[in-house]
CSV table of C-alpha atoms in Angstrom, one decimal:
chain,number,residue,atom,x,y,z
A,1,UNK,CA,4.1,25.5,19.4
A,2,UNK,CA,1.2,26.3,21.9
A,3,UNK,CA,-1.6,23.9,22.7
A,4,UNK,CA,-4.0,26.1,21.1
A,5,UNK,CA,-1.9,26.3,17.8
A,6,UNK,CA,-1.4,22.5,17.7
A,7,UNK,CA,-5.2,22.0,18.2
A,8,UNK,CA,-6.0,24.4,15.4
A,9,UNK,CA,-3.8,22.6,13.0
A,10,UNK,CA,-6.0,19.5,13.4
A,11,UNK,CA,-9.1,21.5,13.3
A,12,UNK,CA,-8.5,23.1,10.0
A,13,UNK,CA,-7.0,19.9,8.4
A,14,UNK,CA,-10.0,17.7,9.7
A,15,UNK,CA,-12.8,20.1,9.0
A,16,UNK,CA,-13.7,18.4,5.7
A,17,UNK,CA,-17.3,18.4,4.2
A,18,UNK,CA,-19.3,15.6,2.6
A,19,UNK,CA,-20.2,17.6,-0.5
A,20,UNK,CA,-23.8,16.9,-0.8
A,21,UNK,CA,-24.0,19.5,1.8
A,22,UNK,CA,-23.2,17.1,4.6
A,23,UNK,CA,-20.3,18.0,7.0
A,24,UNK,CA,-18.6,14.7,7.4
A,25,UNK,CA,-16.6,15.2,10.5
A,26,UNK,CA,-15.5,18.3,12.3
A,27,UNK,CA,-13.2,18.7,15.4
A,28,UNK,CA,-14.9,22.0,16.4
A,29,UNK,CA,-15.0,21.6,20.1
A,30,UNK,CA,-12.7,24.6,20.3
A,31,UNK,CA,-9.1,24.9,21.4
A,32,UNK,CA,-9.2,24.8,25.0
A,33,UNK,CA,-11.6,23.4,27.8
A,34,UNK,CA,-13.6,26.4,28.2
A,35,UNK,CA,-14.4,26.9,24.6
A,36,UNK,CA,-18.2,26.5,23.7
A,37,UNK,CA,-19.1,23.7,21.3
A,38,UNK,CA,-19.9,24.5,17.8
A,39,UNK,CA,-23.7,24.9,17.2
A,40,UNK,CA,-25.6,23.0,15.8
A,41,UNK,CA,-23.9,20.2,17.5
A,42,UNK,CA,-22.4,17.8,15.0
A,43,UNK,CA,-23.7,14.6,16.7
A,44,UNK,CA,-27.1,16.1,17.4
A,45,UNK,CA,-27.5,16.8,13.6
A,46,UNK,CA,-26.1,13.2,12.7
A,47,UNK,CA,-28.7,11.8,15.1
A,48,UNK,CA,-31.5,13.7,13.3
A,49,UNK,CA,-30.3,12.5,9.8
A,50,UNK,CA,-30.0,9.0,10.9
A,51,UNK,CA,-33.7,9.2,12.5
A,52,UNK,CA,-34.9,10.9,9.1
A,53,UNK,CA,-33.4,8.1,6.9
A,54,UNK,CA,-34.3,5.1,9.0
A,55,UNK,CA,-37.2,6.1,11.2
A,56,UNK,CA,-35.6,5.1,14.4
A,57,UNK,CA,-32.5,5.7,16.7
A,58,UNK,CA,-31.0,2.3,16.2
A,59,UNK,CA,-28.7,3.2,13.4
A,60,UNK,CA,-27.4,6.3,15.3
A,61,UNK,CA,-26.6,4.2,18.3
A,62,UNK,CA,-24.7,1.6,16.2
A,63,UNK,CA,-22.9,4.5,14.7
A,64,UNK,CA,-22.0,6.0,18.0
A,65,UNK,CA,-20.5,2.7,19.2
A,66,UNK,CA,-18.4,2.8,16.0
A,67,UNK,CA,-17.0,6.0,17.1
A,68,UNK,CA,-16.2,4.7,20.5
A,69,UNK,CA,-14.5,1.6,18.9
A,70,UNK,CA,-12.3,4.1,17.0
A,71,UNK,CA,-11.5,5.9,20.2
A,72,UNK,CA,-10.2,2.6,21.7
A,73,UNK,CA,-8.6,1.2,18.4
A,74,UNK,CA,-6.3,4.5,18.1
A,75,UNK,CA,-5.2,4.1,21.8
A,76,UNK,CA,-2.6,1.7,20.3
A,77,UNK,CA,-0.8,4.9,19.1
A,78,UNK,CA,1.8,6.2,21.6
A,79,UNK,CA,0.6,9.8,21.9
A,80,UNK,CA,2.7,10.7,24.7
A,81,UNK,CA,5.9,9.3,23.2
A,82,UNK,CA,5.0,11.1,19.8
A,83,UNK,CA,4.5,14.4,21.6
A,84,UNK,CA,7.9,14.0,23.6
A,85,UNK,CA,9.8,13.1,20.4
A,86,UNK,CA,8.1,15.8,18.3
A,87,UNK,CA,9.3,18.4,20.9
A,88,UNK,CA,13.0,16.9,20.6
A,89,UNK,CA,12.8,16.5,16.8
A,90,UNK,CA,15.7,17.9,14.9
A,91,UNK,CA,16.8,17.6,11.3
A,92,UNK,CA,19.1,14.7,12.3
A,93,UNK,CA,16.5,12.8,13.9
A,94,UNK,CA,13.6,13.3,11.6
A,95,UNK,CA,14.2,10.4,9.4
A,96,UNK,CA,13.9,7.9,12.3
A,97,UNK,CA,11.1,9.9,13.9
A,98,UNK,CA,8.9,9.8,10.6
A,99,UNK,CA,9.9,6.3,9.7
A,100,UNK,CA,8.6,5.1,13.3
A,101,UNK,CA,5.4,7.1,13.6
A,102,UNK,CA,4.3,7.0,10.1
A,103,UNK,CA,4.7,3.2,10.1
A,104,UNK,CA,2.7,3.0,13.4
A,105,UNK,CA,-0.1,5.5,12.0
A,106,UNK,CA,-0.8,3.6,8.7
A,107,UNK,CA,-2.3,0.5,10.3
A,108,UNK,CA,-4.6,2.7,12.5
A,109,UNK,CA,-6.5,3.9,9.4
A,110,UNK,CA,-8.4,0.6,9.5
A,111,UNK,CA,-9.8,1.8,12.8
A,112,UNK,CA,-12.3,3.8,10.9
A,113,UNK,CA,-13.7,0.9,8.9
A,114,UNK,CA,-16.5,0.3,11.3
A,115,UNK,CA,-17.7,4.0,11.1
A,116,UNK,CA,-17.9,3.8,7.3
A,117,UNK,CA,-20.1,0.6,7.4
A,118,UNK,CA,-22.2,2.1,10.3
A,119,UNK,CA,-22.7,5.2,8.7
A,120,UNK,CA,-24.4,3.9,5.5
A,121,UNK,CA,-28.1,3.9,6.9
A,122,UNK,CA,-27.7,7.5,8.1
A,123,UNK,CA,-26.6,8.8,4.6
A,124,UNK,CA,-28.2,9.3,1.2
A,125,UNK,CA,-26.5,7.2,-1.4
A,126,UNK,CA,-24.5,10.3,-2.8
A,127,UNK,CA,-23.5,11.2,0.7
A,128,UNK,CA,-22.3,7.7,1.5
A,129,UNK,CA,-20.2,7.5,-1.9
A,130,UNK,CA,-18.5,10.7,-0.9
A,131,UNK,CA,-17.9,9.7,2.7
A,132,UNK,CA,-16.3,6.5,1.2
A,133,UNK,CA,-14.0,8.5,-1.1
A,134,UNK,CA,-12.8,10.5,1.9
A,135,UNK,CA,-11.9,7.5,3.9
A,136,UNK,CA,-10.1,6.1,0.9
A,137,UNK,CA,-8.2,9.4,0.5
A,138,UNK,CA,-6.7,9.2,4.0
A,139,UNK,CA,-3.7,7.0,3.1
A,140,UNK,CA,-2.6,9.5,0.5
A,141,UNK,CA,-3.1,12.4,2.9
A,142,UNK,CA,-0.8,10.5,5.4
A,143,UNK,CA,1.7,9.7,2.6
A,144,UNK,CA,1.9,13.4,1.9
A,145,UNK,CA,2.6,14.1,5.6
A,146,UNK,CA,5.2,11.6,5.8
A,147,UNK,CA,6.9,12.4,2.4
A,148,UNK,CA,10.7,13.1,2.5
A,149,UNK,CA,11.0,12.5,6.0
A,150,UNK,CA,7.9,14.6,7.0
A,151,UNK,CA,9.2,17.8,5.3
A,152,UNK,CA,5.8,19.6,5.3
A,153,UNK,CA,5.2,18.9,9.1
A,154,UNK,CA,9.0,19.4,9.9
A,155,UNK,CA,8.8,23.1,8.6
A,156,UNK,CA,6.5,23.8,11.6
A,157,UNK,CA,9.6,23.3,13.7
A,158,UNK,CA,11.4,26.3,12.6
A,159,UNK,CA,11.2,28.9,15.2
A,160,UNK,CA,10.2,31.8,13.0
A,161,UNK,CA,7.4,30.0,11.4
A,162,UNK,CA,6.3,28.5,14.9
A,163,UNK,CA,5.9,31.9,16.2
A,164,UNK,CA,4.2,33.2,13.2
A,165,UNK,CA,1.8,30.4,13.3
A,166,UNK,CA,1.0,30.9,17.1
A,167,UNK,CA,0.0,34.4,16.4
A,168,UNK,CA,-2.6,33.3,13.7
A,169,UNK,CA,-4.5,31.0,16.1
A,170,UNK,CA,-7.5,33.6,16.3
A,171,UNK,CA,-7.4,34.1,12.6
A,172,UNK,CA,-7.7,30.4,11.8
A,173,UNK,CA,-10.4,29.9,14.4
A,174,UNK,CA,-12.3,32.8,12.7
A,175,UNK,CA,-12.3,30.7,9.4
A,176,UNK,CA,-13.7,27.7,11.2
A,177,UNK,CA,-16.4,29.8,12.9
A,178,UNK,CA,-17.4,31.4,9.7
A,179,UNK,CA,-17.7,28.1,7.9
A,180,UNK,CA,-19.8,26.4,10.6
A,181,UNK,CA,-22.1,29.5,10.5
A,182,UNK,CA,-22.6,29.1,6.8
A,183,UNK,CA,-25.6,27.4,5.0
A,184,UNK,CA,-23.5,24.6,3.9
A,185,UNK,CA,-23.1,23.5,7.4
A,186,UNK,CA,-26.6,24.6,8.7
A,187,UNK,CA,-28.9,23.5,5.9
A,188,UNK,CA,-30.3,19.9,5.4
A,189,UNK,CA,-27.4,17.7,4.9
A,190,UNK,CA,-29.2,15.8,2.2
A,191,UNK,CA,-29.5,18.9,0.0
A,192,UNK,CA,-27.1,18.9,-3.0
A,193,UNK,CA,-24.5,21.5,-3.3
A,194,UNK,CA,-25.3,24.8,-5.1
A,195,UNK,CA,-23.0,27.1,-6.9
A,196,UNK,CA,-23.2,29.4,-3.8
A,197,UNK,CA,-22.1,26.7,-1.7
A,198,UNK,CA,-19.3,25.6,-3.7
A,199,UNK,CA,-18.1,29.2,-3.5
A,200,UNK,CA,-18.4,28.8,0.2
A,201,UNK,CA,-16.0,26.0,0.2
A,202,UNK,CA,-13.6,27.8,-2.0
A,203,UNK,CA,-13.6,31.0,0.4
A,204,UNK,CA,-13.1,28.6,3.4
A,205,UNK,CA,-10.0,27.2,1.7
A,206,UNK,CA,-8.6,30.6,0.9
A,207,UNK,CA,-9.4,31.7,4.5
A,208,UNK,CA,-7.3,28.9,5.9
A,209,UNK,CA,-4.5,29.4,3.5
A,210,UNK,CA,-4.0,33.0,3.9
A,211,UNK,CA,-2.3,32.8,7.4
A,212,UNK,CA,-0.4,29.8,6.3
A,213,UNK,CA,1.1,31.8,3.4
A,214,UNK,CA,2.1,34.5,5.8
A,215,UNK,CA,4.0,32.0,7.9
A,216,UNK,CA,5.6,30.3,5.0
A,217,UNK,CA,3.5,27.2,5.6
A,218,UNK,CA,1.4,27.1,2.6
A,219,UNK,CA,2.1,23.4,1.9
A,220,UNK,CA,0.0,22.3,4.8
A,221,UNK,CA,-3.1,23.2,2.9
A,222,UNK,CA,-2.1,20.5,0.4
A,223,UNK,CA,-2.8,17.8,3.0
A,224,UNK,CA,-6.4,19.2,3.3
A,225,UNK,CA,-6.7,19.4,-0.4
A,226,UNK,CA,-6.0,15.6,-0.9
A,227,UNK,CA,-9.3,14.6,0.8
A,228,UNK,CA,-11.2,17.7,-0.3
A,229,UNK,CA,-10.5,17.1,-3.9
A,230,UNK,CA,-11.5,13.5,-3.8
A,231,UNK,CA,-14.9,14.5,-2.6
A,232,UNK,CA,-15.4,17.5,-4.7
A,233,UNK,CA,-14.9,15.6,-7.9
A,234,UNK,CA,-18.0,13.7,-7.1
A,235,UNK,CA,-20.1,16.8,-6.9
A,236,UNK,CA,-21.2,19.8,-8.7
A,237,UNK,CA,-18.2,21.5,-7.1
A,238,UNK,CA,-15.8,19.5,-9.2
A,239,UNK,CA,-14.5,22.6,-10.9
A,240,UNK,CA,-13.4,24.0,-7.3
A,241,UNK,CA,-10.6,21.3,-7.0
A,242,UNK,CA,-7.1,22.5,-6.4
A,243,UNK,CA,-4.1,20.4,-7.6
A,244,UNK,CA,-1.2,20.1,-5.2
A,245,UNK,CA,1.8,22.2,-6.0
A,246,UNK,CA,3.9,20.6,-3.3
A,247,UNK,CA,7.5,20.1,-4.5
A,248,UNK,CA,9.3,18.6,-1.4
A,249,UNK,CA,13.1,18.4,-1.6
A,250,UNK,CA,15.0,15.2,-2.3
A,251,UNK,CA,17.2,15.5,0.8
A,252,UNK,CA,16.4,16.6,4.3
A,253,UNK,CA,19.2,19.2,4.5
A,254,UNK,CA,17.1,22.2,4.4
A,255,UNK,CA,15.5,24.2,7.3
A,256,UNK,CA,18.0,22.9,9.8
A,257,UNK,CA,16.6,22.8,13.3
């Protein structure tokens, strides 16, 4: 899978929204070094919200330090080894692969604890509650990725699916661009969601899901749904949740690679 396609996987799964209208986190810097950053800049808007809520830049500086601490903390994960082993991954080695890397990834979730604490002064109470629910949903999302020796992720090793997904990169990027141009991203982040914005969220999910359906990779969106549903249930968009229909196999003999 190309570097661009791999980046897009993490973009579309990470572009989650704090559903009082606040984008929680977005890896929207693009898929290569020449891509222009998403506007409005995420951290610029975050800084504005911190100042609006606290009257100074102090809380924002503390929050930025927390983000830097996360970067240092996750360096414990052997990214180079992961990439090498993933390239060589086969059905015969996937049990060992996912046992190793899922075990190494789970403790890293605690790297985010400081960000949650530091974000509180910058968020309204409703926004903080939803942010907290998002962080609490991460272990479940990781468990789904690791379920049955990583079946959902392993399906991406199939050459036909891999080729198909690589061809959908521009389509997925267009979904991200449309979402970050919408009112849900650009309005005041403290504004509650309206039915129109709930519809935007539903449309965004379908936009991401369509190319995945075309490549027989529909189950990937279920990872996104874990965190999104947890947050939506606390908002006026609760009726827009989508329950997972993932039924992974009980053995790892399918999709031999």
